[in-house]
Amino acid sequence: MTDQLIDKLTSLAKRRGFVFPSSEIYGGAGATWDFGPLGVELKNNLKRSWWRAMTQLRDDIVGIDAAILMHPRVWEASGHVENFTDPLVECASCKHRYRLDELPDGDGSGPCPHCGLRKLGEPRRFNLMFKTFVGPVEDTASVAWLRPETAQGIFVNFENVQQATRRRLPFGIAQIGKAFRNEITPGNFIFRSREFEQMELQYFCRPDAAAGLFTEWKRIRMAWHESIGVPASHLRFRDHRDDERAHYAAAATDIEFQFPFGWKELEGIHNRGDYDLRRHAECSGKDLTYFDDVRNERYLPNVVETSVGADRSAFAVLCAAYDEEPDKEGTRVVLRLHSDLAPHKVAVLPLSKKPELSALSREVHAALRPHFMTTYDETQAIGRRYRRQDEVGTPLCVTVDFESLVDRQVTVRERDSMAQVRLAIEDLVPALREKFGP
Ligand code: GAP
């Protein structure tokens, strides 16, 4: 069932326009993905939910949108040039490449899992950052890196943001943006790709407040995943062991989701201490200390970080939402998406293609679309159209029938329960607002 679920989701995602393999007509582009018309709506809704929770609903967090290309010394200061590596092992016979820790024996002493020969080479450190060059000359002086995380754009802007907004600690900076990693073994659909989006928060605080805030942010972030419809039964914390934690992290935990291929990291939460600001202060020569005028002391803020992939979160949401149930035509496939995330909130469906029904349906569509993401479908039998909307998670269908021409009422059908009610066309917007919020 688990393998089947990935196959079913991949196929649904392609067929209905959620996710396509990138550059597919050229055979794909190596673990990069394009979000189609429904996928971009889903991912935008997810990012909007995160942004709203992090900035709009809080006094103590502001957002930024930093450049992807940064000064190369940023990545020296952060430790990425030296340490952002995976141990790569290559089979001398079939040329398959593996991450050392993903081999069954974990140390490369066994046979190649692909060809079975004992031809695995010595592990070598492979840096996951994509290298590029700024300007026309490709020399060491013009090297630049595609950022492998958005966090560094926040650290280097700490002082700018603090001064521009006149914030006192504690306060946070939130950012959503692209990140790039030259993963050795990408895979499992959009779980691990080479280009993805992160939603990251760096929460700056007094050193003695960091441990408590780390616990608080674990709670807040878990609650957010549940608020977008991921069931608590599929989520858990996994605290990092001492030997897997980055040397600078005082504490680290993953929020894991039960993917069809097992419990895997969905989000990372770290107490990073003062490591990042200290390193940037040392390497840039800028004083990044903060003067605490309440305590009358100066110190380097500590940072609690929360970091979740938008694509990975969208994948978890899709896995959790996918459902099948028997019905009189065989099987009903339903994406039980939270209405905040559903690509379309409402579908308007005339019962038949008769011109008078189409005209009234278009009128209903025009009334709804300024308020809700609305779609319109008049092809094929109404039962087939309900199934099509169920399969992409549309919470409500509004059906215009011949009675509607007389009483100006329509049938509103709910996706999960399939319950139907009649409502006056004039009451639709307020009634749907009540369901979906403003
Ligand atoms: N700034 C901290 C940081 O980047 P991370 O654990 O390496 O931490 C954070 O990444 C999150 O980014 C992960 O929990 C995951 O959701 C997402 N992520 C990381 N690598 C990814 C990849 N190759 N493809 C998709 N999402 C990825």
GROMACS .gro file of N, CA, C and O in nm, residues 324-401:
model
  312
  324GLU      N    1  -0.926   0.695  -0.036
  324GLU     CA    2  -1.010   0.623  -0.134
  324GLU      C    3  -1.124   0.559  -0.057
  324GLU      O    4  -1.103   0.510   0.053
  325GLU      N    5  -1.242   0.560  -0.115
  325GLU     CA    6  -1.353   0.488  -0.052
  325GLU      C    7  -1.441   0.427  -0.160
  325GLU      O    8  -1.452   0.483  -0.271
  326PRO      N    9  -1.499   0.311  -0.129
  326PRO     CA   10  -1.584   0.247  -0.229
  326PRO      C   11  -1.708   0.329  -0.256
  326PRO      O   12  -1.761   0.393  -0.163
  327ASP      N   13  -1.753   0.333  -0.378
  327ASP     CA   14  -1.881   0.394  -0.409
  327ASP      C   15  -1.946   0.315  -0.522
  327ASP      O   16  -1.890   0.216  -0.568
  328LYS      N   17  -2.062   0.360  -0.566
  328LYS     CA   18  -2.136   0.275  -0.659
  328LYS      C   19  -2.068   0.263  -0.795
  328LYS      O   20  -2.092   0.169  -0.868
  329GLU      N   21  -1.976   0.354  -0.824
  329GLU     CA   22  -1.904   0.342  -0.952
  329GLU      C   23  -1.768   0.273  -0.935
  329GLU      O   24  -1.689   0.265  -1.028
  330GLY      N   25  -1.739   0.228  -0.816
  330GLY     CA   26  -1.610   0.161  -0.792
  330GLY      C   27  -1.539   0.224  -0.674
  330GLY      O   28  -1.565   0.191  -0.559
  331THR      N   29  -1.455   0.324  -0.703
  331THR     CA   30  -1.378   0.388  -0.596
  331THR      C   31  -1.384   0.538  -0.610
  331THR      O   32  -1.367   0.592  -0.720
  332ARG      N   33  -1.412   0.604  -0.497
  332ARG     CA   34  -1.406   0.751  -0.498
  332ARG      C   35  -1.272   0.792  -0.440
  332ARG      O   36  -1.237   0.755  -0.328
  333VAL      N   37  -1.192   0.867  -0.518
  333VAL     CA   38  -1.065   0.921  -0.468
  333VAL      C   39  -1.093   1.062  -0.417
  333VAL      O   40  -1.152   1.144  -0.489
  334VAL      N   41  -1.054   1.088  -0.292
  334VAL     CA   42  -1.079   1.220  -0.233
  334VAL      C   43  -0.949   1.273  -0.174
  334VAL      O   44  -0.881   1.202  -0.100
  335LEU      N   45  -0.916   1.395  -0.208
  335LEU     CA   46  -0.808   1.464  -0.137
  335LEU      C   47  -0.874   1.545  -0.027
  335LEU      O   48  -0.939   1.647  -0.055
  336ARG      N   49  -0.860   1.498   0.098
  336ARG     CA   50  -0.928   1.567   0.208
  336ARG      C   51  -0.839   1.681   0.259
  336ARG      O   52  -0.794   1.682   0.373
  337LEU      N   53  -0.813   1.775   0.168
  337LEU     CA   54  -0.727   1.889   0.203
  337LEU      C   55  -0.800   1.986   0.295
  337LEU      O   56  -0.921   2.008   0.280
  338HIS      N   57  -0.725   2.046   0.387
  338HIS     CA   58  -0.780   2.156   0.466
  338HIS      C   59  -0.826   2.265   0.368
  338HIS      O   60  -0.755   2.293   0.270
  339SER      N   61  -0.940   2.327   0.397
  339SER     CA   62  -0.993   2.422   0.298
  339SER      C   63  -0.898   2.540   0.275
  339SER      O   64  -0.896   2.597   0.166
  340ASP      N   65  -0.815   2.575   0.375
  340ASP     CA   66  -0.719   2.684   0.354
  340ASP      C   67  -0.617   2.648   0.246
  340ASP      O   68  -0.559   2.736   0.182
  341LEU      N   69  -0.590   2.520   0.229
  341LEU     CA   70  -0.487   2.478   0.135
  341LEU      C   71  -0.541   2.436  -0.001
  341LEU      O   72  -0.466   2.430  -0.099
  342ALA      N   73  -0.670   2.403  -0.007
  342ALA     CA   74  -0.727   2.350  -0.131
  342ALA      C   75  -0.702   2.449  -0.246
  342ALA      O   76  -0.725   2.569  -0.232
  343PRO      N   77  -0.655   2.398  -0.362
  343PRO     CA   78  -0.627   2.489  -0.474
  343PRO      C   79  -0.749   2.570  -0.515
  343PRO      O   80  -0.740   2.689  -0.540
  344HIS      N   81  -0.863   2.504  -0.526
  344HIS     CA   82  -0.989   2.574  -0.553
  344HIS      C   83  -1.081   2.554  -0.434
  344HIS      O   84  -1.093   2.443  -0.383
  345LYS      N   85  -1.146   2.660  -0.392
  345LYS     CA   86  -1.239   2.648  -0.279
  345LYS      C   87  -1.375   2.600  -0.328
  345LYS      O   88  -1.446   2.529  -0.258
  346VAL      N   89  -1.414   2.646  -0.447
  346VAL     CA   90  -1.547   2.619  -0.499
  346VAL      C   91  -1.539   2.584  -0.647
  346VAL      O   92  -1.464   2.647  -0.721
  347ALA      N   93  -1.622   2.487  -0.687
  347ALA     CA   94  -1.639   2.461  -0.831
  347ALA      C   95  -1.784   2.491  -0.866
  347ALA      O   96  -1.875   2.446  -0.795
  348VAL      N   97  -1.805   2.564  -0.973
  348VAL     CA   98  -1.942   2.591  -1.019
  348VAL      C   99  -1.972   2.497  -1.135
  348VAL      O  100  -1.897   2.493  -1.234
  349LEU      N  101  -2.081   2.421  -1.121
  349LEU     CA  102  -2.110   2.316  -1.219
  349LEU      C  103  -2.256   2.327  -1.266
  349LEU      O  104  -2.348   2.298  -1.190
  350PRO      N  105  -2.278   2.372  -1.388
  350PRO     CA  106  -2.415   2.366  -1.439
  350PRO      C  107  -2.456   2.219  -1.461
  350PRO      O  108  -2.372   2.139  -1.503
  351LEU      N  109  -2.582   2.188  -1.430
  351LEU     CA  110  -2.624   2.048  -1.442
  351LEU      C  111  -2.609   1.997  -1.586
  351LEU      O  112  -2.574   1.882  -1.608
  352SER      N  113  -2.637   2.085  -1.682
  352SER     CA  114  -2.617   2.045  -1.821
  352SER      C  115  -2.563   2.167  -1.898
  352SER      O  116  -2.554   2.277  -1.842
  353LYS      N  117  -2.530   2.141  -2.025
  353LYS     CA  118  -2.470   2.249  -2.104
  353LYS      C  119  -2.573   2.340  -2.168
  353LYS      O  120  -2.536   2.423  -2.253
  354LYS      N  121  -2.700   2.324  -2.132
  354LYS     CA  122  -2.806   2.409  -2.191
  354LYS      C  123  -2.769   2.557  -2.173
  354LYS      O  124  -2.726   2.597  -2.064
  355PRO      N  125  -2.787   2.638  -2.278
  355PRO     CA  126  -2.740   2.778  -2.272
  355PRO      C  127  -2.795   2.855  -2.152
  355PRO      O  128  -2.722   2.933  -2.089
  356GLU      N  129  -2.923   2.831  -2.116
  356GLU     CA  130  -2.977   2.910  -2.004
  356GLU      C  131  -2.910   2.872  -1.872
  356GLU      O  132  -2.890   2.956  -1.783
  357LEU      N  133  -2.872   2.742  -1.857
  357LEU     CA  134  -2.801   2.701  -1.734
  357LEU      C  135  -2.659   2.756  -1.733
  357LEU      O  136  -2.609   2.801  -1.630
  358SER      N  137  -2.595   2.753  -1.850
  358SER     CA  138  -2.459   2.808  -1.860
  358SER      C  139  -2.459   2.955  -1.822
  358SER      O  140  -2.372   3.002  -1.748
  359ALA      N  141  -2.560   3.027  -1.869
  359ALA     CA  142  -2.563   3.172  -1.844
  359ALA      C  143  -2.574   3.200  -1.694
  359ALA      O  144  -2.499   3.281  -1.638
  360LEU      N  145  -2.667   3.128  -1.626
  360LEU     CA  146  -2.682   3.152  -1.482
  360LEU      C  147  -2.556   3.105  -1.407
  360LEU      O  148  -2.513   3.169  -1.309
  361SER      N  149  -2.499   2.994  -1.453
  361SER     CA  150  -2.378   2.942  -1.386
  361SER      C  151  -2.263   3.041  -1.397
  361SER      O  152  -2.187   3.063  -1.303
  362ARG      N  153  -2.251   3.101  -1.516
  362ARG     CA  154  -2.145   3.203  -1.535
  362ARG      C  155  -2.168   3.321  -1.440
  362ARG      O  156  -2.073   3.380  -1.388
  363GLU      N  157  -2.294   3.354  -1.420
  363GLU     CA  158  -2.327   3.465  -1.329
  363GLU      C  159  -2.282   3.428  -1.186
  363GLU      O  160  -2.222   3.510  -1.115
  364VAL      N  161  -2.312   3.303  -1.146
  364VAL     CA  162  -2.272   3.257  -1.011
  364VAL      C  163  -2.119   3.257  -0.999
  364VAL      O  164  -2.063   3.305  -0.900
  365HIS      N  165  -2.055   3.207  -1.104
  365HIS     CA  166  -1.908   3.203  -1.104
  365HIS      C  167  -1.851   3.344  -1.087
  365HIS      O  168  -1.759   3.368  -1.007
  366ALA      N  169  -1.909   3.439  -1.163
  366ALA     CA  170  -1.859   3.577  -1.158
  366ALA      C  171  -1.881   3.638  -1.019
  366ALA      O  172  -1.799   3.717  -0.971
  367ALA      N  173  -1.990   3.597  -0.952
  367ALA     CA  174  -2.017   3.652  -0.818
  367ALA      C  175  -1.919   3.595  -0.714
  367ALA      O  176  -1.882   3.663  -0.619
  368LEU      N  177  -1.878   3.468  -0.734
  368LEU     CA  178  -1.793   3.404  -0.633
  368LEU      C  179  -1.644   3.434  -0.650
  368LEU      O  180  -1.570   3.445  -0.553
  369ARG      N  181  -1.599   3.446  -0.776
  369ARG     CA  182  -1.454   3.447  -0.798
  369ARG      C  183  -1.378   3.565  -0.738
  369ARG      O  184  -1.260   3.548  -0.704
  370PRO      N  185  -1.440   3.683  -0.716
  370PRO     CA  186  -1.360   3.786  -0.647
  370PRO      C  187  -1.329   3.749  -0.502
  370PRO      O  188  -1.235   3.802  -0.444
  371HIS      N  189  -1.408   3.658  -0.446
  371HIS     CA  190  -1.393   3.625  -0.303
  371HIS      C  191  -1.318   3.496  -0.277
  371HIS      O  192  -1.253   3.481  -0.173
  372PHE      N  193  -1.334   3.399  -0.367
  372PHE     CA  194  -1.275   3.266  -0.345
  372PHE      C  195  -1.213   3.217  -0.475
  372PHE      O  196  -1.263   3.247  -0.583
  373MET      N  197  -1.106   3.137  -0.464
  373MET     CA  198  -1.049   3.075  -0.584
  373MET      C  199  -1.154   2.977  -0.636
  373MET      O  200  -1.185   2.877  -0.571
  374THR      N  201  -1.209   3.007  -0.752
  374THR     CA  202  -1.325   2.934  -0.802
  374THR      C  203  -1.295   2.876  -0.940
  374THR      O  204  -1.224   2.937  -1.019
  375THR      N  205  -1.349   2.757  -0.967
  375THR     CA  206  -1.331   2.699  -1.098
  375THR      C  207  -1.468   2.667  -1.158
  375THR      O  208  -1.569   2.665  -1.087
  376TYR      N  209  -1.468   2.642  -1.287
  376TYR     CA  210  -1.594   2.622  -1.359
  376TYR      C  211  -1.578   2.499  -1.447
  376TYR      O  212  -1.475   2.483  -1.514
  377ASP      N  213  -1.678   2.411  -1.445
  377ASP     CA  214  -1.665   2.289  -1.527
  377ASP      C  215  -1.804   2.248  -1.576
  377ASP      O  216  -1.896   2.228  -1.495
  378GLU      N  217  -1.818   2.237  -1.709
  378GLU     CA  218  -1.949   2.197  -1.759
  378GLU      C  219  -1.941   2.076  -1.852
  378GLU      O  220  -2.037   2.043  -1.919
  379THR      N  221  -1.823   2.009  -1.853
  379THR     CA  222  -1.813   1.894  -1.944
  379THR      C  223  -1.839   1.764  -1.868
  379THR      O  224  -1.798   1.750  -1.754
  380GLN      N  225  -1.907   1.670  -1.935
  380GLN     CA  226  -1.937   1.536  -1.884
  380GLN      C  227  -2.048   1.537  -1.776
  380GLN      O  228  -2.091   1.642  -1.730
  381ALA      N  229  -2.086   1.413  -1.738
  381ALA     CA  230  -2.198   1.397  -1.645
  381ALA      C  231  -2.163   1.458  -1.509
  381ALA      O  232  -2.047   1.461  -1.470
  382ILE      N  233  -2.266   1.503  -1.436
  382ILE     CA  234  -2.242   1.572  -1.310
  382ILE      C  235  -2.168   1.484  -1.209
  382ILE      O  236  -2.080   1.531  -1.137
  383GLY      N  237  -2.200   1.352  -1.208
  383GLY     CA  238  -2.132   1.260  -1.115
  383GLY      C  239  -1.982   1.258  -1.141
  383GLY      O  240  -1.901   1.262  -1.048
  384ARG      N  241  -1.944   1.253  -1.268
  384ARG     CA  242  -1.802   1.252  -1.305
  384ARG      C  243  -1.735   1.383  -1.261
  384ARG      O  244  -1.621   1.384  -1.216
  385ARG      N  245  -1.809   1.492  -1.274
  385ARG     CA  246  -1.750   1.622  -1.238
  385ARG      C  247  -1.731   1.633  -1.086
  385ARG      O  248  -1.631   1.688  -1.039
  386TYR      N  249  -1.828   1.579  -1.008
  386TYR     CA  250  -1.808   1.576  -0.862
  386TYR      C  251  -1.682   1.499  -0.828
  386TYR      O  252  -1.601   1.540  -0.746
  387ARG      N  253  -1.663   1.382  -0.893
  387ARG     CA  254  -1.545   1.297  -0.865
  387ARG      C  255  -1.416   1.373  -0.901
  387ARG      O  256  -1.317   1.363  -0.831
  388ARG      N  257  -1.421   1.445  -1.013
  388ARG     CA  258  -1.301   1.520  -1.054
  388ARG      C  259  -1.263   1.625  -0.949
  388ARG      O  260  -1.146   1.646  -0.922
  389GLN      N  261  -1.366   1.689  -0.894
  389GLN     CA  262  -1.337   1.791  -0.792
  389GLN      C  263  -1.291   1.726  -0.662
  389GLN      O  264  -1.202   1.777  -0.593
  390ASP      N  265  -1.351   1.610  -0.625
  390ASP     CA  266  -1.309   1.539  -0.504
  390ASP      C  267  -1.161   1.504  -0.513
  390ASP      O  268  -1.086   1.515  -0.416
  391GLU      N  269  -1.122   1.459  -0.632
  391GLU     CA  270  -0.985   1.410  -0.652
  391GLU      C  271  -0.881   1.520  -0.636
  391GLU      O  272  -0.764   1.492  -0.608
  392VAL      N  273  -0.920   1.645  -0.656
  392VAL     CA  274  -0.823   1.755  -0.639
  392VAL      C  275  -0.852   1.837  -0.513
  392VAL      O  276  -0.791   1.940  -0.490
  393GLY      N  277  -0.946   1.787  -0.432
  393GLY     CA  278  -0.965   1.844  -0.299
  393GLY      C  279  -1.051   1.967  -0.291
  393GLY      O  280  -1.047   2.039  -0.189
  394THR      N  281  -1.135   1.995  -0.392
  394THR     CA  282  -1.221   2.114  -0.386
  394THR      C  283  -1.328   2.094  -0.278
  394THR      O  284  -1.408   2.000  -0.288
  395PRO      N  285  -1.331   2.178  -0.176
  395PRO     CA  286  -1.421   2.151  -0.062
  395PRO      C  287  -1.570   2.160  -0.099
  395PRO      O  288  -1.651   2.087  -0.044
  396LEU      N  289  -1.608   2.253  -0.190
  396LEU     CA  290  -1.750   2.270  -0.220
  396LEU      C  291  -1.775   2.272  -0.371
  396LEU      O  292  -1.697   2.331  -0.446
  397CYS      N  293  -1.886   2.209  -0.412
  397CYS     CA  294  -1.934   2.224  -0.549
  397CYS      C  295  -2.069   2.293  -0.545
  397CYS      O  296  -2.154   2.260  -0.461
  398VAL      N  297  -2.088   2.388  -0.633
  398VAL     CA  298  -2.216   2.459  -0.643
  398VAL      C  299  -2.279   2.418  -0.776
  398VAL      O  300  -2.223   2.444  -0.882
  399THR      N  301  -2.395   2.353  -0.768
  399THR     CA  302  -2.459   2.303  -0.891
  399THR      C  303  -2.581   2.387  -0.924
  399THR      O  304  -2.665   2.414  -0.838
  400VAL      N  305  -2.582   2.429  -1.050
  400VAL     CA  306  -2.693   2.511  -1.100
  400VAL      C  307  -2.782   2.418  -1.183
  400VAL      O  308  -2.735   2.358  -1.280
  401ASP      N  309  -2.912   2.406  -1.146
  401ASP     CA  310  -3.001   2.314  -1.218
  401ASP      C  311  -3.122   2.391  -1.273
  401ASP      O  312  -3.129   2.515  -1.261
   0.00000   0.00000   0.00000
